[in-house]
XYZ file of C-alpha atoms in Angstrom:
707
model
C 0.082 -0.066 0.126
C 1.568 3.385 -0.887
C 2.677 5.620 1.760
C 0.376 9.099 1.489
C 3.754 10.955 1.576
C 4.747 9.049 -1.493
C 1.470 9.688 -3.448
C 2.205 13.012 -5.535
C -1.468 14.342 -5.109
C -1.470 14.000 -1.360
C 2.092 15.224 -0.724
C 1.146 18.111 0.945
C -1.539 16.534 3.340
C -0.790 17.857 6.858
C 1.853 20.230 5.712
C 0.252 23.213 7.604
C -0.539 21.463 10.781
C 1.903 21.280 13.910
C 1.195 17.293 13.735
C 2.240 14.613 16.051
C 5.182 13.792 13.697
C 6.322 17.430 13.854
C 6.240 17.432 17.617
C 8.138 14.400 17.886
C 10.770 15.799 15.557
C 11.188 19.230 17.110
C 10.552 18.508 21.123
C 12.650 17.009 23.290
C 11.814 13.554 23.986
C 10.617 14.018 27.772
C 9.058 17.302 26.446
C 7.004 15.116 23.507
C 6.494 12.531 26.264
C 5.061 15.051 28.671
C 2.676 16.460 26.073
C 1.137 13.302 24.706
C 0.449 12.225 28.083
C -1.585 15.161 28.662
C -3.379 14.704 25.370
C -4.203 10.951 26.152
C -4.866 10.824 29.944
C -5.339 14.407 30.612
C -3.873 16.267 33.480
C -2.104 19.834 33.141
C 1.106 20.718 31.667
C 3.874 22.423 33.660
C 5.215 25.923 32.264
C 8.445 24.559 31.501
C 6.899 21.877 28.846
C 4.140 24.707 27.300
C 7.455 26.795 27.204
C 9.357 24.507 25.362
C 6.167 23.668 22.875
C 5.746 27.384 22.523
C 9.304 27.635 21.292
C 9.129 24.970 18.844
C 5.666 25.764 17.702
C 6.721 29.561 16.962
C 9.978 28.114 15.154
C 8.035 25.938 13.010
C 5.005 28.546 12.138
C 7.978 30.927 11.222
C 9.697 28.772 9.000
C 6.521 28.348 7.033
C 5.826 31.886 6.668
C 3.566 32.920 9.474
C 4.120 36.247 10.945
C 1.314 36.103 13.489
C -0.701 33.701 15.671
C -4.306 33.640 17.176
C -6.048 31.705 19.640
C -8.753 30.254 17.509
C -11.962 29.436 19.451
C -15.746 28.947 18.808
C -17.922 31.390 20.686
C -21.865 30.857 20.722
C -22.088 32.542 17.343
C -22.039 28.967 15.587
C -18.888 30.378 13.740
C -15.169 30.684 14.840
C -13.490 33.839 16.192
C -9.668 34.948 16.082
C -7.478 38.070 17.337
C -4.272 38.091 15.668
C -0.829 38.788 17.396
C 2.597 39.213 15.811
C 5.517 37.101 17.166
C 7.263 40.412 17.800
C 8.080 41.179 21.254
C 10.344 44.358 22.845
C 13.954 43.810 23.292
C 15.536 44.456 26.483
C 18.053 47.218 26.118
C 17.605 48.791 22.715
C 13.996 47.885 22.480
C 14.703 46.300 18.723
C 11.760 43.982 18.292
C 12.523 40.384 18.966
C 10.480 37.056 18.085
C 9.098 35.434 21.044
C 6.223 32.928 21.862
C 5.994 32.280 25.743
C 4.093 29.532 27.558
C 1.612 31.917 28.963
C 0.874 33.420 25.302
C 0.421 29.514 24.283
C -1.872 28.617 27.085
C -3.820 31.547 27.714
C -5.091 34.674 25.715
C -7.885 37.314 26.711
C -10.776 38.009 24.682
C -13.818 40.206 25.256
C -16.306 38.316 27.236
C -19.185 40.872 26.722
C -19.145 41.408 23.228
C -19.782 38.132 22.182
C -23.148 36.428 23.153
C -23.236 35.151 26.663
C -26.919 34.726 27.381
C -26.346 36.895 30.644
C -23.507 35.123 31.767
C -21.407 38.351 31.129
C -22.837 41.731 31.869
C -21.787 44.628 29.433
C -19.404 46.043 31.906
C -17.722 42.661 32.603
C -15.420 42.486 29.630
C -12.882 39.701 30.695
C -12.861 36.160 28.998
C -10.337 33.825 28.578
C -9.125 31.233 25.571
C -7.293 28.189 26.773
C -5.251 25.893 24.649
C -7.003 22.737 23.746
C -3.779 20.481 23.304
C -5.801 17.871 21.920
C -6.686 19.380 18.552
C -3.314 20.482 16.727
C -2.439 23.919 15.856
C -2.220 24.725 12.173
C -1.489 27.516 9.640
C -4.151 29.389 7.917
C -3.074 30.634 4.414
C -4.448 33.586 2.644
C -4.270 33.747 -1.178
C -1.237 36.200 -1.166
C 0.724 33.402 0.653
C 0.729 34.840 3.975
C -0.395 32.794 7.050
C -1.213 32.847 10.731
C -0.695 30.101 13.191
C -4.051 29.155 14.682
C -4.291 27.575 18.392
C -7.101 25.905 18.657
C -8.670 27.012 22.354
C -11.772 26.996 24.498
C -13.435 29.948 25.689
C -14.445 30.629 29.317
C -15.588 33.569 31.288
C -13.754 35.377 34.155
C -15.704 33.291 36.695
C -15.132 29.696 34.735
C -18.388 29.399 32.779
C -18.125 28.366 29.175
C -18.997 31.044 26.475
C -18.219 28.709 23.503
C -19.272 25.116 21.615
C -15.827 23.633 22.391
C -15.859 23.547 26.392
C -18.914 21.625 26.885
C -17.984 19.203 23.980
C -15.039 18.416 25.892
C -16.563 18.057 29.174
C -19.251 15.834 27.410
C -16.125 13.663 25.937
C -14.990 13.053 29.541
C -18.173 12.023 30.908
C -18.832 9.715 28.227
C -15.177 7.950 28.661
C -15.775 7.977 32.405
C -19.010 5.962 32.096
C -18.013 3.929 29.295
C -14.879 2.701 30.849
C -17.062 1.700 33.839
C -19.235 -0.452 31.512
C -16.436 -2.120 29.745
C -14.935 -3.144 33.180
C -18.049 -4.508 34.442
C -18.271 -6.744 31.310
C -14.544 -7.874 31.481
C -12.776 -5.629 29.440
C -9.582 -4.657 31.542
C -7.613 -3.367 28.777
C -9.002 -0.317 27.155
C -7.993 2.721 28.723
C -10.170 5.517 26.717
C -12.984 5.582 24.743
C -13.821 8.551 22.537
C -16.696 9.712 20.559
C -15.797 9.883 16.952
C -17.379 11.697 14.088
C -17.490 11.925 10.254
C -19.331 15.070 9.031
C -21.237 15.243 5.586
C -21.402 18.751 4.700
C -24.017 19.903 2.073
C -23.988 23.422 0.591
C -25.000 25.144 -2.568
C -22.957 27.194 -5.102
C -24.236 30.113 -7.131
C -22.950 32.739 -9.543
C -21.705 35.619 -7.776
C -22.831 38.090 -10.082
C -26.162 36.909 -9.637
C -26.153 36.507 -5.765
C -24.909 40.224 -5.468
C -28.361 41.022 -7.103
C -30.431 39.404 -4.567
C -30.252 41.402 -1.406
C -32.167 38.540 0.299
C -29.503 36.165 -0.317
C -26.904 38.906 0.558
C -28.528 39.933 4.126
C -30.127 36.753 5.122
C -28.526 33.593 2.912
C -31.859 32.493 1.670
C -34.012 33.586 -0.909
C -37.167 35.315 0.660
C -38.847 35.420 -2.829
C -38.568 33.433 -5.958
C -40.868 31.760 -8.137
C -40.487 27.875 -8.922
C -38.224 27.349 -12.237
C -40.003 25.277 -14.969
C -37.265 22.674 -14.080
C -36.401 21.809 -10.758
C -35.300 18.292 -9.417
C -38.233 16.116 -10.559
C -36.069 14.085 -12.996
C -33.392 13.027 -10.128
C -30.773 14.227 -12.884
C -28.626 16.004 -10.192
C -27.586 13.612 -8.038
C -24.303 12.191 -8.439
C -24.284 13.432 -12.000
C -21.163 14.890 -13.841
C -19.880 18.204 -11.860
C -19.449 21.300 -13.872
C -16.018 21.934 -14.561
C -16.116 25.121 -12.495
C -17.270 23.384 -9.597
C -14.477 20.788 -9.994
C -11.818 23.443 -10.288
C -13.264 24.791 -6.826
C -13.481 21.341 -5.274
C -9.833 20.697 -6.280
C -8.644 23.963 -4.695
C -10.940 23.337 -1.488
C -9.213 19.657 -1.131
C -5.553 21.144 -1.340
C -6.492 23.587 1.165
C -7.944 21.540 3.598
C -5.532 18.755 3.075
C -2.646 20.733 3.873
C -4.661 21.742 7.139
C -5.096 17.950 7.812
C -8.772 18.060 7.531
C -9.381 14.389 5.720
C -12.189 15.033 3.222
C -12.872 12.270 1.444
C -16.016 12.044 -0.680
C -17.529 14.644 -2.935
C -20.552 14.660 -5.623
C -23.375 16.598 -6.813
C -26.309 16.642 -4.285
C -29.955 15.964 -5.314
C -31.063 19.615 -5.982
C -29.456 21.551 -8.964
C -26.318 23.386 -8.239
C -26.085 21.668 -4.709
C -23.017 19.465 -3.717
C -21.834 17.478 -0.763
C -18.063 16.973 1.009
C -17.801 14.353 3.497
C -14.979 14.348 6.279
C -13.473 10.874 7.496
C -13.820 9.944 11.371
C -12.056 11.621 13.497
C -12.197 12.148 17.456
C -15.340 14.237 17.899
C -13.831 17.560 19.045
C -11.250 17.499 16.154
C -14.192 16.868 13.947
C -16.159 20.021 15.214
C -12.793 22.073 14.497
C -12.236 20.398 10.942
C -15.830 21.252 10.106
C -15.842 24.821 10.858
C -12.578 24.986 8.724
C -14.537 23.244 5.795
C -17.163 25.979 5.937
C -14.746 28.833 6.026
C -12.617 27.626 3.352
C -15.709 26.584 1.116
C -16.922 30.680 1.534
C -13.331 31.854 0.801
C -12.207 29.598 -2.175
C -15.996 29.930 -3.905
C -15.468 33.415 -4.023
C -12.112 33.164 -5.923
C -13.849 30.953 -8.413
C -16.559 33.551 -9.042
C -19.260 31.940 -6.864
C -20.696 32.125 -3.700
C -21.018 29.115 -1.165
C -24.643 28.795 0.433
C -24.668 27.131 3.503
C -28.098 28.106 4.858
C -30.385 25.176 5.201
C -33.084 26.175 2.926
C -31.651 28.711 0.347
C -34.602 28.140 -2.134
C -38.167 27.286 -1.289
C -39.542 24.064 -2.588
C -36.333 22.671 -3.416
C -34.136 20.086 -1.431
C -32.303 22.003 1.635
C -28.775 21.265 3.217
C -28.118 19.408 6.050
C -25.036 17.934 7.988
C -25.166 14.744 8.685
C -23.392 13.812 11.734
C -22.043 10.258 11.860
C -21.129 9.119 15.366
C -19.459 5.921 16.835
C -17.376 5.185 20.142
C -14.037 3.909 19.669
C -11.286 2.574 21.968
C -7.876 3.907 22.273
C -6.901 0.277 20.948
C -8.802 1.158 17.725
C -11.996 -1.066 18.613
C -15.344 0.367 17.139
C -18.119 -0.325 19.833
C -20.743 0.055 17.771
C -19.511 -2.957 15.447
C -20.967 -5.962 15.706
C -18.573 -8.627 16.840
C -17.888 -12.110 15.969
C -17.314 -13.467 19.330
C -19.812 -13.477 22.372
C -18.144 -11.097 24.760
C -17.501 -8.713 21.765
C -21.517 -8.911 20.885
C -22.221 -8.562 24.546
C -20.225 -5.194 24.342
C -21.827 -4.429 21.045
C -25.524 -4.951 22.372
C -24.914 -3.139 25.502
C -23.722 0.155 23.706
C -26.259 -0.166 21.122
C -28.913 -0.632 23.997
C -27.643 2.586 25.616
C -27.613 4.935 22.732
C -31.426 3.567 21.792
C -32.575 4.389 25.384
C -30.459 7.533 25.455
C -32.187 8.609 22.059
C -35.958 7.726 23.495
C -35.512 9.171 26.676
C -33.856 12.465 25.784
C -35.297 12.992 22.020
C -36.279 16.416 23.409
C -32.666 17.353 23.832
C -31.615 15.900 20.406
C -34.199 18.235 18.856
C -33.219 20.958 20.674
C -29.600 20.637 19.626
C -30.864 21.116 15.862
C -33.431 23.852 16.678
C -32.383 27.330 14.366
C -34.344 29.471 12.219
C -32.697 28.057 9.466
C -33.057 24.534 10.112
C -36.935 25.152 11.000
C -37.135 25.944 7.267
C -35.807 22.469 6.314
C -36.947 19.947 8.936
C -40.070 18.042 8.241
C -40.032 18.581 4.521
C -39.642 15.468 2.246
C -35.756 16.151 1.684
C -35.073 16.039 5.551
C -35.797 14.195 8.413
C -39.350 14.747 10.233
C -39.080 16.714 13.618
C -39.968 13.364 15.448
C -36.882 11.649 16.816
C -36.852 8.109 15.869
C -34.032 5.272 15.408
C -33.800 3.131 12.362
C -32.106 -0.129 12.893
C -33.087 -2.069 10.056
C -35.374 -5.410 10.178
C -32.264 -7.715 10.839
C -31.031 -6.038 13.983
C -34.417 -5.367 15.419
C -35.197 -9.089 14.862
C -31.935 -9.811 16.735
C -32.653 -7.252 19.730
C -36.385 -9.060 19.947
C -34.542 -12.539 20.068
C -32.135 -11.280 22.776
C -34.828 -9.811 24.799
C -36.952 -13.066 24.626
C -34.057 -14.963 26.068
C -32.164 -16.157 22.918
C -28.335 -16.387 22.230
C -25.789 -14.192 21.138
C -24.724 -16.011 18.226
C -23.589 -13.924 15.425
C -25.568 -14.117 12.035
C -23.697 -15.469 9.281
C -23.418 -12.750 6.284
C -25.753 -12.940 3.465
C -24.205 -12.651 -0.146
C -26.352 -11.237 -2.895
C -26.474 -12.639 -6.297
C -27.177 -9.830 -8.796
C -27.800 -12.457 -11.644
C -24.816 -11.596 -14.201
C -22.121 -13.957 -14.241
C -19.082 -11.437 -14.509
C -20.455 -9.628 -11.530
C -19.193 -10.664 -8.026
C -21.595 -11.966 -5.524
C -21.725 -8.939 -2.678
C -21.881 -9.488 1.159
C -25.121 -7.662 2.435
C -24.653 -4.867 5.254
C -26.458 -5.823 8.484
C -28.931 -3.081 7.792
C -30.133 -1.173 4.593
C -30.081 2.485 4.950
C -33.233 4.852 5.555
C -32.744 8.251 4.377
C -36.003 9.345 6.107
C -34.715 8.759 9.613
C -33.533 11.206 11.858
C -31.392 8.921 13.859
C -30.314 5.510 11.580
C -27.575 2.925 12.566
C -25.831 2.238 9.345
C -23.807 -0.824 10.349
C -21.160 0.520 12.633
C -22.076 4.142 13.662
C -25.121 6.172 13.855
C -26.158 8.962 11.478
C -27.718 12.050 13.081
C -29.355 13.425 9.965
C -31.153 16.599 11.521
C -27.888 18.763 11.763
C -28.336 21.844 9.864
C -25.941 22.629 7.041
C -24.856 25.938 8.822
C -24.781 24.395 12.281
C -21.581 24.179 14.471
C -21.203 20.366 15.485
C -20.545 21.170 18.747
C -23.924 21.333 20.674
C -25.552 18.170 18.655
C -22.334 16.089 19.733
C -22.392 17.524 23.282
C -25.991 16.535 23.867
C -25.365 13.093 22.006
C -22.151 12.417 24.267
C -24.041 13.390 27.612
C -27.179 11.383 27.092
C -25.334 8.196 26.174
C -23.152 8.876 29.034
C -26.158 8.960 31.391
C -27.443 5.783 30.416
C -24.132 3.885 30.398
C -23.919 5.352 34.045
C -27.448 3.612 34.770
C -25.953 0.234 33.143
C -22.569 0.411 35.047
C -24.474 0.879 38.288
C -26.458 -2.198 37.614
C -23.852 -4.476 36.603
C -21.301 -3.484 39.335
C -24.031 -4.318 41.753
C -24.399 -7.579 40.403
C -23.493 -10.851 41.746
C -23.813 -12.739 38.550
C -23.027 -10.193 35.781
C -24.170 -12.347 32.929
C -27.707 -12.889 34.375
C -27.864 -9.417 35.381
C -26.766 -8.143 31.855
C -29.195 -10.553 30.109
C -32.056 -9.031 32.321
C -30.885 -5.452 31.824
C -30.422 -5.903 28.179
C -34.114 -7.177 27.610
C -35.558 -4.337 30.148
C -33.940 -1.865 27.719
C -35.161 -3.012 24.847
C -38.794 -3.487 25.863
C -38.648 0.057 27.761
C -37.491 1.627 24.622
C -38.135 -0.143 21.568
C -40.865 2.283 21.033
C -38.371 4.991 19.330
C -37.605 2.149 16.853
C -39.109 2.926 13.182
C -38.068 1.082 10.295
C -40.490 2.270 8.032
C -40.958 5.774 5.904
C -40.488 8.952 8.070
C -42.417 11.172 5.439
C -45.432 9.147 5.614
C -48.145 11.252 7.357
C -49.237 8.333 9.156
C -46.208 7.969 11.071
C -46.595 11.172 13.042
C -50.108 9.727 14.291
C -48.211 6.422 15.069
C -45.689 8.535 16.926
C -48.048 10.199 18.967
C -49.729 6.966 19.846
C -46.582 5.846 20.829
C -45.868 8.961 23.132
C -43.144 10.110 21.528
C -42.266 13.792 21.523
C -43.752 15.768 18.403
C -41.948 19.429 18.751
C -42.720 21.142 15.334
C -41.369 24.636 16.097
C -38.055 25.853 17.080
C -39.160 28.222 19.882
C -40.662 25.225 21.731
C -37.593 22.979 21.000
C -35.142 25.908 22.389
C -36.992 26.075 25.665
C -36.608 22.504 26.268
C -33.195 23.361 27.702
C -34.818 24.799 30.714
C -36.526 21.742 31.531
C -35.553 20.197 34.492
C -34.705 16.842 33.376
C -32.419 17.959 30.967
C -30.931 20.726 33.408
C -30.374 17.574 35.979
C -28.791 15.512 33.176
C -26.033 18.096 32.221
C -25.320 19.126 35.790
C -25.002 15.364 36.779
C -22.118 14.879 34.339
C -20.473 18.333 34.804
C -20.796 19.354 31.163
C -23.307 22.288 31.703
C -24.513 24.265 34.741
C -28.371 25.345 34.644
C -27.052 28.991 34.161
C -25.093 27.672 31.358
C -28.305 26.163 29.643
C -30.259 29.210 30.465
C -27.744 31.451 28.623
C -27.684 29.348 25.879
C -31.413 29.118 25.718
C -31.598 33.028 25.800
C -28.900 33.192 22.908
C -30.741 30.705 20.751
C -33.941 32.325 21.199
C -32.561 36.063 20.535
C -30.430 34.591 17.427
C -34.239 33.068 16.190
C -35.903 36.471 16.800
C -32.908 38.403 15.344
C -32.828 36.479 12.227
C -36.460 36.682 11.545
C -36.684 40.132 11.880
C -33.928 40.672 9.481
C -35.432 38.712 7.042
C -38.749 40.811 7.399
C -37.175 44.033 7.008
C -35.443 42.538 3.908
C -38.480 41.493 2.335
C -40.315 44.829 3.175
C -37.172 46.780 1.834
C -36.872 44.511 -1.490
C -40.921 44.255 -1.970
C -41.086 48.375 -1.721
C -38.178 49.494 -3.453
C -37.361 46.786 -6.053
C -40.261 44.690 -6.960
C -43.077 47.145 -6.730
C -41.646 49.789 -8.409
C -40.262 47.409 -11.375
C -43.840 45.894 -11.509
C -45.424 49.450 -11.643
C -43.239 50.323 -14.771
C -44.203 47.199 -16.672
C -47.692 48.060 -15.775
C -47.348 51.362 -17.173
C -46.066 50.084 -20.418
C -49.281 47.586 -20.541
C -51.395 50.623 -19.834
C -49.879 52.547 -22.892
C -50.566 49.629 -25.162
C -53.798 49.472 -23.999
C -54.634 53.409 -24.672
C -52.809 53.206 -27.937
C -55.249 50.420 -29.112
C -58.269 52.377 -27.776
C -57.059 55.682 -29.327
C -56.978 54.023 -32.850
C -60.183 51.925 -32.347
C -58.724 48.506 -31.979
C -59.731 46.458 -29.128
C -57.021 44.944 -27.069
C -58.790 42.321 -24.963
C -55.603 40.396 -24.240
C -53.408 43.554 -22.884
C -56.746 44.450 -21.006
C -57.007 41.283 -19.203
C -53.326 41.429 -18.641
C -53.182 44.546 -16.816
C -56.180 43.886 -14.734
C -54.564 40.660 -13.328
C -51.518 42.489 -12.992
C -52.954 45.591 -11.159
C -54.792 42.870 -8.944
C -51.742 40.998 -8.193
C -49.866 44.319 -7.372
C -52.786 45.316 -4.958
C -52.376 41.747 -3.217
C -48.547 42.524 -2.735
C -49.319 45.831 -1.572
C -51.781 44.795 1.195
C -49.600 41.898 2.155
C -46.612 44.624 2.534
C -48.694 46.873 4.538
C -49.867 44.023 6.741
C -46.371 42.856 7.586
C -45.044 46.466 7.993
C -47.550 47.010 10.531
C -47.098 43.850 12.260
C -43.506 44.718 12.660
C -44.263 47.988 14.476
C -46.005 46.140 17.019
C -43.216 43.977 18.042
C -42.525 44.005 21.613
C -39.913 46.061 22.251
C -37.134 45.663 25.364
C -38.613 42.002 26.117
C -37.020 38.855 26.793
C -35.902 36.932 23.974
C -38.623 34.381 24.496
C -41.234 36.727 24.042
C -39.352 38.208 20.906
C -39.039 34.915 19.492
C -42.791 33.908 20.284
C -44.061 37.027 18.552
C -41.904 36.456 15.370
C -43.195 32.727 15.298
C -46.892 33.711 15.822
C -47.157 37.122 14.230
C -44.348 37.822 11.620
C -43.933 34.211 10.179
C -47.590 33.925 8.723
C -47.707 37.574 7.118
C -43.796 37.219 5.894
C -45.394 34.050 3.780
C -48.202 35.931 2.743
C -46.051 38.674 1.188
C -44.005 36.034 -0.635
C -46.870 34.616 -2.286
C -47.940 37.554 -3.379
C -44.549 38.544 -5.072
C -44.018 35.079 -6.516
C -47.395 35.571 -7.950
C -46.301 38.736 -9.770
C -43.256 37.161 -10.937
C -45.039 34.658 -12.747
C -46.763 37.190 -14.823
C -44.330 40.237 -15.385
C -42.210 40.614 -18.413
C -38.877 38.756 -17.730
C -37.097 42.250 -18.905
C -38.946 43.922 -16.094
C -38.490 41.799 -13.340
C -35.455 43.003 -11.345
C -34.378 39.753 -9.681
C -32.403 36.972 -10.740
C -34.871 33.926 -10.869
C -34.563 30.579 -9.312
C -33.621 29.115 -13.079
C -30.757 31.945 -13.163
C -29.236 30.969 -9.902
C -29.454 26.846 -9.870
C -28.979 26.375 -13.619
C -26.436 29.449 -14.821
C -23.429 28.000 -12.588
C -21.020 28.112 -15.495
C -21.345 31.463 -16.338
């Protein structure tokens, strides 16, 4: 098998990463060993060790052309943040600057803790916040188009009093909680070798690319990331001819540059292809540790935006940039891996391995059933609200797909059956020159929000623009809670095997209601889900408010992941973001309709009126033009009335109230009126002369990418 270093196309992979290999080469053996112990086992680093790491990191970065460094962190904005400092420091005597990078500068930085969203954790006058080096995620260089670069040091971000102000800190806490409980279960089941269990994640990122010139003519896209108006094109995705189709050369060029940039930063992106909708694409990352996957997905989104512009395109990461066209998600493939490389969610071949597999499978099943609301909350946003529940994304009802074969095995186990592994089934395609294929243990269900896909769970609810931080924090924590309960039972048992069989049967019987292997898009499923007692949370405001539930607060506090204050802050921020995004969209609709659409339609109306008048002046009947004019004026009046209704509703929004009050008002008062105005404008687009219509159409945005 060829080494990646010897494969020309991949020769630069990881070249911009202060990787384990680079550290081994540049650090003293004792320094390297101390750092590895901290990464693998936890515990602090001495200032002496940190100082040696800092010096080696600076030397390496400067050799690569870096002049600045930054503590790269993920505040509760869903994006990343950075404050760049140069390596220059004052000299001792003549004050001639020297290059230096201290242990303190590596370990700790300071950012304004009040200017970022804090949800009340920080007052306006309480500005101090700290960034703290996360040594489990390697430092890397971020290069600009002009060749300059900056050393990025992944960090956590917390307040002066220690509360988490970011996406990473709770994630790291949840990973430690999960590791602790998973090891307890493994020890109870006889595994004395495993020293660490880590959640691993592989993200599938969906996105749209549109022509930059057309994008700039659509102020709704510019301001909100999605089209607030737009009639359906004559052709959409009905023929299924976009999925996996040949990718346009312009997009291929973008993808090649994107891969090159990401590979240099050590982001192992593997699969790329056309998605279902026109101008929609997907990029999938390889599995890595969850905190590293979250970091890398942020880099994927940032580099997509940067590089698309260099190719004359704009990358749209909104969950629903085009109405009645498939939206974009981010499938979060999640598994559990030991330090020995064993996947705990991969069915084993012997009895001991299969017992471990079924234990962790049932733990996740129970976690998803009991804390379905928490998972729904983790994906709640204004953008995702536009996508979830349509027939291109999972419904808002959390269920688990296991497949018929695995469900039968659990039924067999719950009934007291043995743990014998089923023999793999071969599939004969009926062509002598084609090899027989071994079937996987499950099919795939693309309609399920939480599907087992052979050796991992695919959480398909996550929105395309979201950070993966909160979804994985929730997933890790609810799994840790169920593993804690399992460990308590097994550790107290005199006969572990008998206790395990009883426990496995109880878990399956108590939580099998969440298993659904059918079509989640079927309207009958919603009624069936309610009959089973599964929560149906059909709007974002209610989903976000679940953060305030007693069971959720108890869960996160028990495992030290998020305090009640930190949860309340996240609820406040999420509701405020929802309300603010909606208000921006409403303002944008009003401005575009009043200042762009209606004036353009009026000009077209004047032209029609002139034509009717001229015909009448020479005694010629003009029934077609007259009918068109009447229809146009009627539709214009509908648009005007809808505009006035929305404008009036905007003036009546509560001012100075809580985020919850504003979010509720947006949901109940503005969104219905915004939908009404959109419908009126889209009807006008269908009857106005193309030469007069001021906005690039869906057809131009979706099918003219190569121009």
